[in-house]
Amino acid sequence: MSGVFAARARSQGKKIRTRAGLMDAAAEAFARTGIEAASINAIAHAADVSNGTFYNHFRDKDEILAAVAFGIARDFAERIDEAMSDIEDSAQRVSFGTRQFIALATSEPTWGLALTRAVWALPELRREVETFARADLDRGVRDGTFRVEIDDLLVDLFMSMVLMAIYLRASGEANEDIGARVAEHQLRLLGVSPARARRASHCDWVPLSITGSSQ
Amino acid sequence: MSGVFAARARSQGKKIRTRAGLMDAAAEAFARTGIEAASINAIAHAADVSNGTFYNHFRDKDEILAAVAFGIARDFAERIDEAMSDIEDSAQRVSFGTRQFIALATSEPTWGLALTRAVWALPELRREVETFARADLDRGVRDGTFRVEIDDLLVDLFMSMVLMAIYLRASGEANEDIGARVAEHQLRLLGVSPARARRASHCDWVPLSITGSSQ
Amino acid sequence: MSGVFAARARSQGKKIRTRAGLMDAAAEAFARTGIEAASINAIAHAADVSNGTFYNHFRDKDEILAAVAFGIARDFAERIDEAMSDIEDSAQRVSFGTRQFIALATSEPTWGLALTRAVWALPELRREVETFARADLDRGVRDGTFRVEIDDLLVDLFMSMVLMAIYLRASGEANEDIGARVAEHQLRLLGVSPARARRASHCDWVPLSITGSSQ
Amino acid sequence: MSGVFAARARSQGKKIRTRAGLMDAAAEAFARTGIEAASINAIAHAADVSNGTFYNHFRDKDEILAAVAFGIARDFAERIDEAMSDIEDSAQRVSFGTRQFIALATSEPTWGLALTRAVWALPELRREVETFARADLDRGVRDGTFRVEIDDLLVDLFMSMVLMAIYLRASGEANEDIGARVAEHQLRLLGVSPARARRASHCDWVPLSITGSSQ
DNA sequence: CATGAATGAGCGTTCATTCAT
DNA sequence: GATGAATGAACGCTCATTCAT
């Protein structure tokens, strides 16, 4: 039952471990029942601590939500960033990012779903994640790969496609290749030719593997 | 103060009018506070009936949510369908639909927001709305306007863009022309040339009047 | 267990009876444990209703406190007022009022103690009760019985003596004649000669009898 | 920030200093929020120690309340006693005591308010304070200044007047001269002639300085 | 002694739901 | 069919108290 946060905190002090346990339990609850329906009592219970302990670590649900969501976002961003450090082609970078993001959300559905739920409750989170994606979009425009103007709206639409894909995958409505297909659509939206979009988004790749691997 | 459902039910029997009043109150509550936070007591109170009366018409919140959401979706679909009965060009039909949808959600925020909130709680609702949009997408493929294969995923992505736009508009992050800009992106995604996409999505139009509406 | 409020409400509708039951339970709890320590749960339980019912009648503890305290104060005032309608002498009126007040607080210790506790939490209550007492003080000054200027401070001190007496009586530190003795001290404070003070405050009298008697 | 108890304990061992710090923090909390609302956690935090430390010094809130209240009472008594060591006239002694007591409660509201709040929770405290006042009352009777029998009730009433005055002062309902006015009323209650009561209670005086005090 | 994380009973409050009228 | 008082489980949260460090 110990999740990713707990795994990271295994060698830390007790306070940090308890906190991580709460965050894992919260991520799980947010993913499974949604943010509103996840009660603090249930989170504490799932983390195997008493309800009062929750309040030694977080002021309220908003606070743990932010900690969980930004924690997940940062972790995803770091893992993806690192994995694509040697990719030069902008189209490949963007499609790789999308595919990895969706793959991560799939292989760790708890985190993936929690993230999609949180993104609507925390506008700053959306902007945080978008900032990360935007770097490669801007790069692609500079090197002539993309033929559109990158503005906030475009990035938001870009994001909405990824979120929808995660949702579809998590709800069992889509299968494994959805990442590649979404990436292909995104590239076309960015003005990449259909042929190149297809090529860049369906190339071989290695999905980031399991939990805690980046540590 | 009486909303759209009530207006429609004005000439009907009392039972139907009470039901419509509850639905209007519910739509308003869902839009304003979200689905979870809207209490049945508050809905009944806003509809000027006692809380017990609610249960003479709906088993629980899910039931009224479905009634309200599908009612709104059908209303939107009918109004938009009718308004574009004389548009032949597939690109224009699609962009017109997107723009009208976003405009309706904006000019009638009660219904627009209620719909976007419900769409994540009721997967069937999403499919219902998509079915409606899909007709024009298929038509555009048949007449050669769109150069992509229309599958479930594409329609979902199409939908996700509209939902993101409504969200941005409702949260004050976007201004009036977001509909046209989203439509343009959508057309490009469908394989329409940038020039034509721009033309088709920024042409003159008349936002649907608020006929018999909630205002 | 049914208290005074309930007795008064016996012939009323159910809602009023429930409300009265809660008020009796609250008065009892306030008297026994103090205002802060009296929990809403305990009040509801003592009134033999569920905790939720409390909130159908009162918004919070402050609201029921005010209802109880002003209800008791009005009841005391009315009963005393009526009982001394035929007393003409100002010194006798004042001493009679004090004695009856203390006697009431003693024969109905629940109400008496609740009142003394509430008076510190509700400044308006203190002023309300003092207004009632002040009429006779002013009257005594006008007819020459009292030789002091009646100002707010004097009335507050007058009140503090009664409150202390009720407290002493309720806590078992004083016996029955405390009312007469306090009244005597009060009259001397008002400038009445010791002899007359003694006479006016120790004359025969009939303590107001039992609960609900005024009905 | 360090209060009076801490000042007294400055040269003592660490244990005593910690204890004094807790008492100062408790006095402040009792005064500011009332006894019930002052949480042990908050007291410990204000005293800059961990909550667990509290229990090394006091069993529970009642215990620290008693320690604080009796400590303050003793301090007040000593300071007033000393200040009036050269006053011979009984009327002046009594009025001086009342005025100083009220003035202390006002100039050191932390202690003054804490004391008035504690007096209702700790009957022994009231008797302790009254014992101290009673000496001068008895003396006045012996030397013929007062013409009443001093019994427990009279002393209680005497006390109630002082407490009311402190309450009025602390709640902003009374101004500075309330001490003198209350003293005058008290003297009249004790049988002193109005003229002499006025003279004895309004004479010049020096409010006790805040020696080593909480300021 | 001091620490502070953990505990869990209990608080005030909300709310979906029932049912007698 | 409409009413609305009553219900009680569940919520978020506080706090006195314990105990391993």
PDB file of N, CA and C in Angstrom, chain C residues 33-34 36-37 117 119-123 126-127 130 147-149 151-154 156-157 159-165 167-168 173 178 181-182 184-186 188-191, chain D residues 33-37 119-120 122-123 126-127 130 147-149 151-154 156-157 159-165 167-168 171 173 178 181-182 184-186 188-191:
ATOM      1  N   THR C  33     -23.254  23.557  34.251  1.00  0.00           N
ATOM      2  CA  THR C  33     -21.847  23.449  33.851  1.00  0.00           C
ATOM      3  C   THR C  33     -21.260  24.763  33.367  1.00  0.00           C
ATOM      4  N   GLY C  34     -22.092  25.774  33.280  1.00  0.00           N
ATOM      5  CA  GLY C  34     -21.602  27.016  32.694  1.00  0.00           C
ATOM      6  C   GLY C  34     -21.894  27.040  31.210  1.00  0.00           C
ATOM      7  N   GLU C  36     -19.936  27.988  28.545  1.00  0.00           N
ATOM      8  CA  GLU C  36     -18.917  27.456  27.638  1.00  0.00           C
ATOM      9  C   GLU C  36     -18.921  25.944  27.629  1.00  0.00           C
ATOM     10  N   ALA C  37     -19.041  25.370  28.798  1.00  0.00           N
ATOM     11  CA  ALA C  37     -18.907  23.923  28.907  1.00  0.00           C
ATOM     12  C   ALA C  37     -20.150  23.184  28.441  1.00  0.00           C
ATOM     13  N   ARG C 117     -25.243  33.336  34.951  1.00  0.00           N
ATOM     14  CA  ARG C 117     -24.153  33.016  34.032  1.00  0.00           C
ATOM     15  C   ARG C 117     -24.302  33.827  32.753  1.00  0.00           C
ATOM     16  N   VAL C 119     -25.645  36.682  32.294  1.00  0.00           N
ATOM     17  CA  VAL C 119     -25.544  38.130  32.413  1.00  0.00           C
ATOM     18  C   VAL C 119     -24.132  38.623  32.090  1.00  0.00           C
ATOM     19  N   TRP C 120     -23.144  37.774  32.282  1.00  0.00           N
ATOM     20  CA  TRP C 120     -21.777  38.190  31.966  1.00  0.00           C
ATOM     21  C   TRP C 120     -21.456  37.988  30.503  1.00  0.00           C
ATOM     22  N   ALA C 121     -22.219  37.111  29.858  1.00  0.00           N
ATOM     23  CA  ALA C 121     -21.955  36.835  28.449  1.00  0.00           C
ATOM     24  C   ALA C 121     -22.783  37.741  27.541  1.00  0.00           C
ATOM     25  N   LEU C 122     -23.850  38.296  28.078  1.00  0.00           N
ATOM     26  CA  LEU C 122     -24.756  39.120  27.268  1.00  0.00           C
ATOM     27  C   LEU C 122     -24.950  40.482  27.923  1.00  0.00           C
ATOM     28  N   PRO C 123     -24.112  41.428  27.603  1.00  0.00           N
ATOM     29  CA  PRO C 123     -24.246  42.747  28.214  1.00  0.00           C
ATOM     30  C   PRO C 123     -25.641  43.346  28.035  1.00  0.00           C
ATOM     31  N   ARG C 126     -27.873  42.303  30.830  1.00  0.00           N
ATOM     32  CA  ARG C 126     -27.690  43.040  32.081  1.00  0.00           C
ATOM     33  C   ARG C 126     -28.452  44.358  32.018  1.00  0.00           C
ATOM     34  N   ARG C 127     -28.304  45.046  30.919  1.00  0.00           N
ATOM     35  CA  ARG C 127     -29.002  46.333  30.791  1.00  0.00           C
ATOM     36  C   ARG C 127     -30.517  46.152  30.816  1.00  0.00           C
ATOM     37  N   GLU C 130     -31.526  45.609  34.343  1.00  0.00           N
ATOM     38  CA  GLU C 130     -31.347  46.833  35.123  1.00  0.00           C
ATOM     39  C   GLU C 130     -32.429  47.867  34.817  1.00  0.00           C
ATOM     40  N   ARG C 147     -31.762  59.004  48.842  1.00  0.00           N
ATOM     41  CA  ARG C 147     -31.004  60.249  48.837  1.00  0.00           C
ATOM     42  C   ARG C 147     -29.678  60.078  48.115  1.00  0.00           C
ATOM     43  N   VAL C 148     -29.733  59.484  46.975  1.00  0.00           N
ATOM     44  CA  VAL C 148     -28.532  59.388  46.148  1.00  0.00           C
ATOM     45  C   VAL C 148     -28.932  59.667  44.705  1.00  0.00           C
ATOM     46  N   GLU C 149     -27.912  60.000  43.951  1.00  0.00           N
ATOM     47  CA  GLU C 149     -28.172  60.152  42.534  1.00  0.00           C
ATOM     48  C   GLU C 149     -28.110  58.758  41.898  1.00  0.00           C
ATOM     49  N   ASP C 151     -27.302  56.678  39.020  1.00  0.00           N
ATOM     50  CA  ASP C 151     -26.644  56.672  37.709  1.00  0.00           C
ATOM     51  C   ASP C 151     -26.344  55.223  37.325  1.00  0.00           C
ATOM     52  N   ASP C 152     -25.761  55.059  36.132  1.00  0.00           N
ATOM     53  CA  ASP C 152     -25.523  53.697  35.644  1.00  0.00           C
ATOM     54  C   ASP C 152     -24.690  52.880  36.631  1.00  0.00           C
ATOM     55  N   LEU C 153     -23.683  53.544  37.199  1.00  0.00           N
ATOM     56  CA  LEU C 153     -22.811  52.796  38.092  1.00  0.00           C
ATOM     57  C   LEU C 153     -23.579  52.268  39.291  1.00  0.00           C
ATOM     58  N   LEU C 154     -24.397  53.133  39.867  1.00  0.00           N
ATOM     59  CA  LEU C 154     -25.127  52.692  41.044  1.00  0.00           C
ATOM     60  C   LEU C 154     -26.008  51.491  40.712  1.00  0.00           C
ATOM     61  N   ASP C 156     -25.532  49.348  38.355  1.00  0.00           N
ATOM     62  CA  ASP C 156     -24.668  48.185  38.150  1.00  0.00           C
ATOM     63  C   ASP C 156     -24.245  47.571  39.484  1.00  0.00           C
ATOM     64  N   LEU C 157     -23.938  48.433  40.449  1.00  0.00           N
ATOM     65  CA  LEU C 157     -23.531  47.914  41.761  1.00  0.00           C
ATOM     66  C   LEU C 157     -24.709  47.221  42.440  1.00  0.00           C
ATOM     67  N   MET C 159     -27.081  45.763  40.947  1.00  0.00           N
ATOM     68  CA  MET C 159     -27.215  44.482  40.257  1.00  0.00           C
ATOM     69  C   MET C 159     -26.162  43.485  40.734  1.00  0.00           C
ATOM     70  N   SER C 160     -24.951  43.961  40.911  1.00  0.00           N
ATOM     71  CA  SER C 160     -23.875  43.037  41.296  1.00  0.00           C
ATOM     72  C   SER C 160     -24.181  42.387  42.646  1.00  0.00           C
ATOM     73  N   MET C 161     -24.851  43.140  43.517  1.00  0.00           N
ATOM     74  CA  MET C 161     -25.188  42.584  44.827  1.00  0.00           C
ATOM     75  C   MET C 161     -26.212  41.461  44.691  1.00  0.00           C
ATOM     76  N   VAL C 162     -27.192  41.674  43.823  1.00  0.00           N
ATOM     77  CA  VAL C 162     -28.195  40.632  43.620  1.00  0.00           C
ATOM     78  C   VAL C 162     -27.554  39.394  43.008  1.00  0.00           C
ATOM     79  N   LEU C 163     -26.698  39.623  42.038  1.00  0.00           N
ATOM     80  CA  LEU C 163     -26.053  38.487  41.380  1.00  0.00           C
ATOM     81  C   LEU C 163     -25.204  37.690  42.361  1.00  0.00           C
ATOM     82  N   MET C 164     -24.471  38.410  43.184  1.00  0.00           N
ATOM     83  CA  MET C 164     -23.656  37.714  44.174  1.00  0.00           C
ATOM     84  C   MET C 164     -24.548  36.900  45.108  1.00  0.00           C
ATOM     85  N   ALA C 165     -25.653  37.471  45.500  1.00  0.00           N
ATOM     86  CA  ALA C 165     -26.550  36.751  46.408  1.00  0.00           C
ATOM     87  C   ALA C 165     -27.074  35.473  45.763  1.00  0.00           C
ATOM     88  N   TYR C 167     -25.691  33.777  43.430  1.00  0.00           N
ATOM     89  CA  TYR C 167     -24.573  32.842  43.350  1.00  0.00           C
ATOM     90  C   TYR C 167     -24.345  32.154  44.699  1.00  0.00           C
ATOM     91  N   LEU C 168     -24.336  32.947  45.765  1.00  0.00           N
ATOM     92  CA  LEU C 168     -24.082  32.375  47.091  1.00  0.00           C
ATOM     93  C   LEU C 168     -25.181  31.385  47.470  1.00  0.00           C
ATOM     94  N   GLU C 173     -23.885  28.532  49.906  1.00  0.00           N
ATOM     95  CA  GLU C 173     -23.135  29.261  50.930  1.00  0.00           C
ATOM     96  C   GLU C 173     -24.011  30.176  51.763  1.00  0.00           C
ATOM     97  N   ILE C 178     -30.999  35.560  53.056  1.00  0.00           N
ATOM     98  CA  ILE C 178     -30.033  36.402  52.364  1.00  0.00           C
ATOM     99  C   ILE C 178     -30.717  37.507  51.563  1.00  0.00           C
ATOM    100  N   ARG C 181     -31.473  40.395  53.800  1.00  0.00           N
ATOM    101  CA  ARG C 181     -30.254  41.075  54.241  1.00  0.00           C
ATOM    102  C   ARG C 181     -29.631  41.886  53.119  1.00  0.00           C
ATOM    103  N   VAL C 182     -29.641  41.324  51.926  1.00  0.00           N
ATOM    104  CA  VAL C 182     -29.092  42.080  50.795  1.00  0.00           C
ATOM    105  C   VAL C 182     -29.947  43.310  50.545  1.00  0.00           C
ATOM    106  N   GLU C 184     -31.660  44.976  52.637  1.00  0.00           N
ATOM    107  CA  GLU C 184     -31.370  45.972  53.666  1.00  0.00           C
ATOM    108  C   GLU C 184     -30.104  46.755  53.326  1.00  0.00           C
ATOM    109  N   HIS C 185     -29.071  46.033  52.939  1.00  0.00           N
ATOM    110  CA  HIS C 185     -27.826  46.703  52.547  1.00  0.00           C
ATOM    111  C   HIS C 185     -28.070  47.647  51.362  1.00  0.00           C
ATOM    112  N   GLN C 186     -28.863  47.195  50.426  1.00  0.00           N
ATOM    113  CA  GLN C 186     -29.123  48.027  49.261  1.00  0.00           C
ATOM    114  C   GLN C 186     -29.829  49.325  49.650  1.00  0.00           C
ATOM    115  N   ARG C 188     -29.718  50.873  52.468  1.00  0.00           N
ATOM    116  CA  ARG C 188     -28.773  51.767  53.149  1.00  0.00           C
ATOM    117  C   ARG C 188     -27.863  52.438  52.124  1.00  0.00           C
ATOM    118  N   LEU C 189     -27.499  51.650  51.117  1.00  0.00           N
ATOM    119  CA  LEU C 189     -26.677  52.221  50.047  1.00  0.00           C
ATOM    120  C   LEU C 189     -27.416  53.359  49.350  1.00  0.00           C
ATOM    121  N   LEU C 190     -28.746  53.231  49.330  1.00  0.00           N
ATOM    122  CA  LEU C 190     -29.549  54.250  48.647  1.00  0.00           C
ATOM    123  C   LEU C 190     -29.841  55.450  49.540  1.00  0.00           C
ATOM    124  N   GLY C 191     -29.313  55.402  50.766  1.00  0.00           N
ATOM    125  CA  GLY C 191     -29.482  56.547  51.642  1.00  0.00           C
ATOM    126  C   GLY C 191     -30.662  56.438  52.592  1.00  0.00           C
TER     127      GLY C 191
ATOM    128  N   THR D  33      -8.626  35.602  26.359  1.00  0.00           N
ATOM    129  CA  THR D  33      -9.649  34.789  25.706  1.00  0.00           C
ATOM    130  C   THR D  33     -10.602  34.121  26.679  1.00  0.00           C
ATOM    131  N   GLY D  34     -10.356  34.315  27.961  1.00  0.00           N
ATOM    132  CA  GLY D  34     -11.165  33.580  28.926  1.00  0.00           C
ATOM    133  C   GLY D  34     -10.503  32.257  29.268  1.00  0.00           C
ATOM    134  N   ILE D  35     -10.955  31.676  30.346  1.00  0.00           N
ATOM    135  CA  ILE D  35     -10.293  30.477  30.845  1.00  0.00           C
ATOM    136  C   ILE D  35     -10.569  29.276  29.948  1.00  0.00           C
ATOM    137  N   GLU D  36     -11.810  29.095  29.570  1.00  0.00           N
ATOM    138  CA  GLU D  36     -12.158  27.910  28.771  1.00  0.00           C
ATOM    139  C   GLU D  36     -11.469  27.939  27.414  1.00  0.00           C
ATOM    140  N   ALA D  37     -11.435  29.095  26.827  1.00  0.00           N
ATOM    141  CA  ALA D  37     -10.925  29.181  25.460  1.00  0.00           C
ATOM    142  C   ALA D  37      -9.400  29.127  25.392  1.00  0.00           C
ATOM    143  N   VAL D 119     -11.921  34.236  39.691  1.00  0.00           N
ATOM    144  CA  VAL D 119     -12.592  34.302  40.973  1.00  0.00           C
ATOM    145  C   VAL D 119     -13.898  33.507  40.965  1.00  0.00           C
ATOM    146  N   TRP D 120     -14.501  33.385  39.776  1.00  0.00           N
ATOM    147  CA  TRP D 120     -15.753  32.622  39.720  1.00  0.00           C
ATOM    148  C   TRP D 120     -15.499  31.133  39.568  1.00  0.00           C
ATOM    149  N   LEU D 122     -12.839  29.648  41.045  1.00  0.00           N
ATOM    150  CA  LEU D 122     -12.135  29.180  42.238  1.00  0.00           C
ATOM    151  C   LEU D 122     -12.696  29.859  43.480  1.00  0.00           C
ATOM    152  N   PRO D 123     -13.700  29.281  44.092  1.00  0.00           N
ATOM    153  CA  PRO D 123     -14.295  29.900  45.280  1.00  0.00           C
ATOM    154  C   PRO D 123     -13.255  30.197  46.360  1.00  0.00           C
ATOM    155  N   ARG D 126     -11.767  33.587  45.945  1.00  0.00           N
ATOM    156  CA  ARG D 126     -12.587  34.696  46.418  1.00  0.00           C
ATOM    157  C   ARG D 126     -12.397  34.867  47.935  1.00  0.00           C
ATOM    158  N   ARG D 127     -12.465  33.764  48.628  1.00  0.00           N
ATOM    159  CA  ARG D 127     -12.313  33.850  50.088  1.00  0.00           C
ATOM    160  C   ARG D 127     -10.932  34.361  50.475  1.00  0.00           C
ATOM    161  N   GLU D 130     -10.941  38.034  49.950  1.00  0.00           N
ATOM    162  CA  GLU D 130     -11.801  38.686  50.934  1.00  0.00           C
ATOM    163  C   GLU D 130     -11.145  38.737  52.315  1.00  0.00           C
ATOM    164  N   ARG D 147     -20.385  51.482  60.979  1.00  0.00           N
ATOM    165  CA  ARG D 147     -21.500  51.195  61.884  1.00  0.00           C
ATOM    166  C   ARG D 147     -22.363  50.053  61.366  1.00  0.00           C
ATOM    167  N   VAL D 148     -21.699  49.015  60.919  1.00  0.00           N
ATOM    168  CA  VAL D 148     -22.444  47.819  60.522  1.00  0.00           C
ATOM    169  C   VAL D 148     -21.721  46.614  61.073  1.00  0.00           C
ATOM    170  N   GLU D 149     -22.458  45.551  61.111  1.00  0.00           N
ATOM    171  CA  GLU D 149     -21.825  44.306  61.501  1.00  0.00           C
ATOM    172  C   GLU D 149     -21.162  43.721  60.258  1.00  0.00           C
ATOM    173  N   ASP D 151     -20.106  40.779  58.357  1.00  0.00           N
ATOM    174  CA  ASP D 151     -20.227  39.322  58.267  1.00  0.00           C
ATOM    175  C   ASP D 151     -19.828  38.870  56.865  1.00  0.00           C
ATOM    176  N   ASP D 152     -19.881  37.569  56.645  1.00  0.00           N
ATOM    177  CA  ASP D 152     -19.462  37.051  55.344  1.00  0.00           C
ATOM    178  C   ASP D 152     -20.231  37.699  54.203  1.00  0.00           C
ATOM    179  N   LEU D 153     -21.517  37.855  54.406  1.00  0.00           N
ATOM    180  CA  LEU D 153     -22.324  38.406  53.329  1.00  0.00           C
ATOM    181  C   LEU D 153     -21.859  39.809  52.960  1.00  0.00           C
ATOM    182  N   LEU D 154     -21.626  40.629  53.978  1.00  0.00           N
ATOM    183  CA  LEU D 154     -21.226  41.992  53.681  1.00  0.00           C
ATOM    184  C   LEU D 154     -19.925  42.008  52.881  1.00  0.00           C
ATOM    185  N   ASP D 156     -18.803  39.689  50.983  1.00  0.00           N
ATOM    186  CA  ASP D 156     -19.077  39.208  49.622  1.00  0.00           C
ATOM    187  C   ASP D 156     -19.673  40.327  48.766  1.00  0.00           C
ATOM    188  N   LEU D 157     -20.594  41.078  49.371  1.00  0.00           N
ATOM    189  CA  LEU D 157     -21.203  42.169  48.607  1.00  0.00           C
ATOM    190  C   LEU D 157     -20.144  43.226  48.272  1.00  0.00           C
ATOM    191  N   MET D 159     -17.052  42.688  47.852  1.00  0.00           N
ATOM    192  CA  MET D 159     -16.252  42.112  46.774  1.00  0.00           C
ATOM    193  C   MET D 159     -16.982  42.207  45.444  1.00  0.00           C
ATOM    194  N   SER D 160     -18.277  41.945  45.475  1.00  0.00           N
ATOM    195  CA  SER D 160     -19.021  41.943  44.212  1.00  0.00           C
ATOM    196  C   SER D 160     -18.972  43.320  43.568  1.00  0.00           C
ATOM    197  N   MET D 161     -18.951  44.360  44.392  1.00  0.00           N
ATOM    198  CA  MET D 161     -18.898  45.716  43.850  1.00  0.00           C
ATOM    199  C   MET D 161     -17.554  45.964  43.159  1.00  0.00           C
ATOM    200  N   VAL D 162     -16.493  45.484  43.787  1.00  0.00           N
ATOM    201  CA  VAL D 162     -15.176  45.653  43.171  1.00  0.00           C
ATOM    202  C   VAL D 162     -15.090  44.877  41.861  1.00  0.00           C
ATOM    203  N   LEU D 163     -15.595  43.670  41.876  1.00  0.00           N
ATOM    204  CA  LEU D 163     -15.539  42.862  40.654  1.00  0.00           C
ATOM    205  C   LEU D 163     -16.343  43.504  39.534  1.00  0.00           C
ATOM    206  N   MET D 164     -17.510  44.010  39.885  1.00  0.00           N
ATOM    207  CA  MET D 164     -18.313  44.674  38.862  1.00  0.00           C
ATOM    208  C   MET D 164     -17.551  45.863  38.288  1.00  0.00           C
ATOM    209  N   ALA D 165     -16.912  46.595  39.148  1.00  0.00           N
ATOM    210  CA  ALA D 165     -16.166  47.761  38.676  1.00  0.00           C
ATOM    211  C   ALA D 165     -15.048  47.351  37.719  1.00  0.00           C
ATOM    212  N   TYR D 167     -14.923  44.700  35.923  1.00  0.00           N
ATOM    213  CA  TYR D 167     -15.556  44.256  34.676  1.00  0.00           C
ATOM    214  C   TYR D 167     -15.946  45.454  33.812  1.00  0.00           C
ATOM    215  N   LEU D 168     -16.573  46.431  34.432  1.00  0.00           N
ATOM    216  CA  LEU D 168     -17.017  47.603  33.661  1.00  0.00           C
ATOM    217  C   LEU D 168     -15.815  48.329  33.063  1.00  0.00           C
ATOM    218  N   SER D 171     -14.295  46.278  30.215  1.00  0.00           N
ATOM    219  CA  SER D 171     -15.114  46.217  29.010  1.00  0.00           C
ATOM    220  C   SER D 171     -15.328  47.608  28.420  1.00  0.00           C
ATOM    221  N   GLU D 173     -16.746  50.200  29.687  1.00  0.00           N
ATOM    222  CA  GLU D 173     -17.986  50.913  30.007  1.00  0.00           C
ATOM    223  C   GLU D 173     -17.793  51.980  31.077  1.00  0.00           C
ATOM    224  N   ILE D 178     -14.014  55.497  38.329  1.00  0.00           N
ATOM    225  CA  ILE D 178     -14.950  54.505  38.873  1.00  0.00           C
ATOM    226  C   ILE D 178     -14.474  53.971  40.222  1.00  0.00           C
ATOM    227  N   ARG D 181     -15.566  56.304  42.936  1.00  0.00           N
ATOM    228  CA  ARG D 181     -17.021  56.291  43.113  1.00  0.00           C
ATOM    229  C   ARG D 181     -17.499  55.008  43.780  1.00  0.00           C
ATOM    230  N   VAL D 182     -16.889  53.907  43.400  1.00  0.00           N
ATOM    231  CA  VAL D 182     -17.264  52.650  44.038  1.00  0.00           C
ATOM    232  C   VAL D 182     -16.875  52.689  45.519  1.00  0.00           C
ATOM    233  N   GLU D 184     -16.673  55.212  47.416  1.00  0.00           N
ATOM    234  CA  GLU D 184     -17.613  56.067  48.143  1.00  0.00           C
ATOM    235  C   GLU D 184     -18.905  55.296  48.473  1.00  0.00           C
ATOM    236  N   HIS D 185     -19.424  54.607  47.491  1.00  0.00           N
ATOM    237  CA  HIS D 185     -20.619  53.809  47.750  1.00  0.00           C
ATOM    238  C   HIS D 185     -20.355  52.773  48.837  1.00  0.00           C
ATOM    239  N   GLN D 186     -19.195  52.181  48.781  1.00  0.00           N
ATOM    240  CA  GLN D 186     -18.881  51.163  49.789  1.00  0.00           C
ATOM    241  C   GLN D 186     -18.857  51.757  51.194  1.00  0.00           C
ATOM    242  N   ARG D 188     -20.424  54.335  52.275  1.00  0.00           N
ATOM    243  CA  ARG D 188     -21.789  54.623  52.722  1.00  0.00           C
ATOM    244  C   ARG D 188     -22.496  53.341  53.155  1.00  0.00           C
ATOM    245  N   LEU D 189     -22.211  52.302  52.418  1.00  0.00           N
ATOM    246  CA  LEU D 189     -22.777  51.003  52.783  1.00  0.00           C
ATOM    247  C   LEU D 189     -22.293  50.584  54.168  1.00  0.00           C
ATOM    248  N   LEU D 190     -21.089  51.006  54.512  1.00  0.00           N
ATOM    249  CA  LEU D 190     -20.518  50.635  55.811  1.00  0.00           C
ATOM    250  C   LEU D 190     -20.988  51.566  56.928  1.00  0.00           C
ATOM    251  N   GLY D 191     -21.848  52.510  56.558  1.00  0.00           N
ATOM    252  CA  GLY D 191     -22.390  53.373  57.589  1.00  0.00           C
ATOM    253  C   GLY D 191     -21.639  54.675  57.777  1.00  0.00           C
TER     254      GLY D 191
END
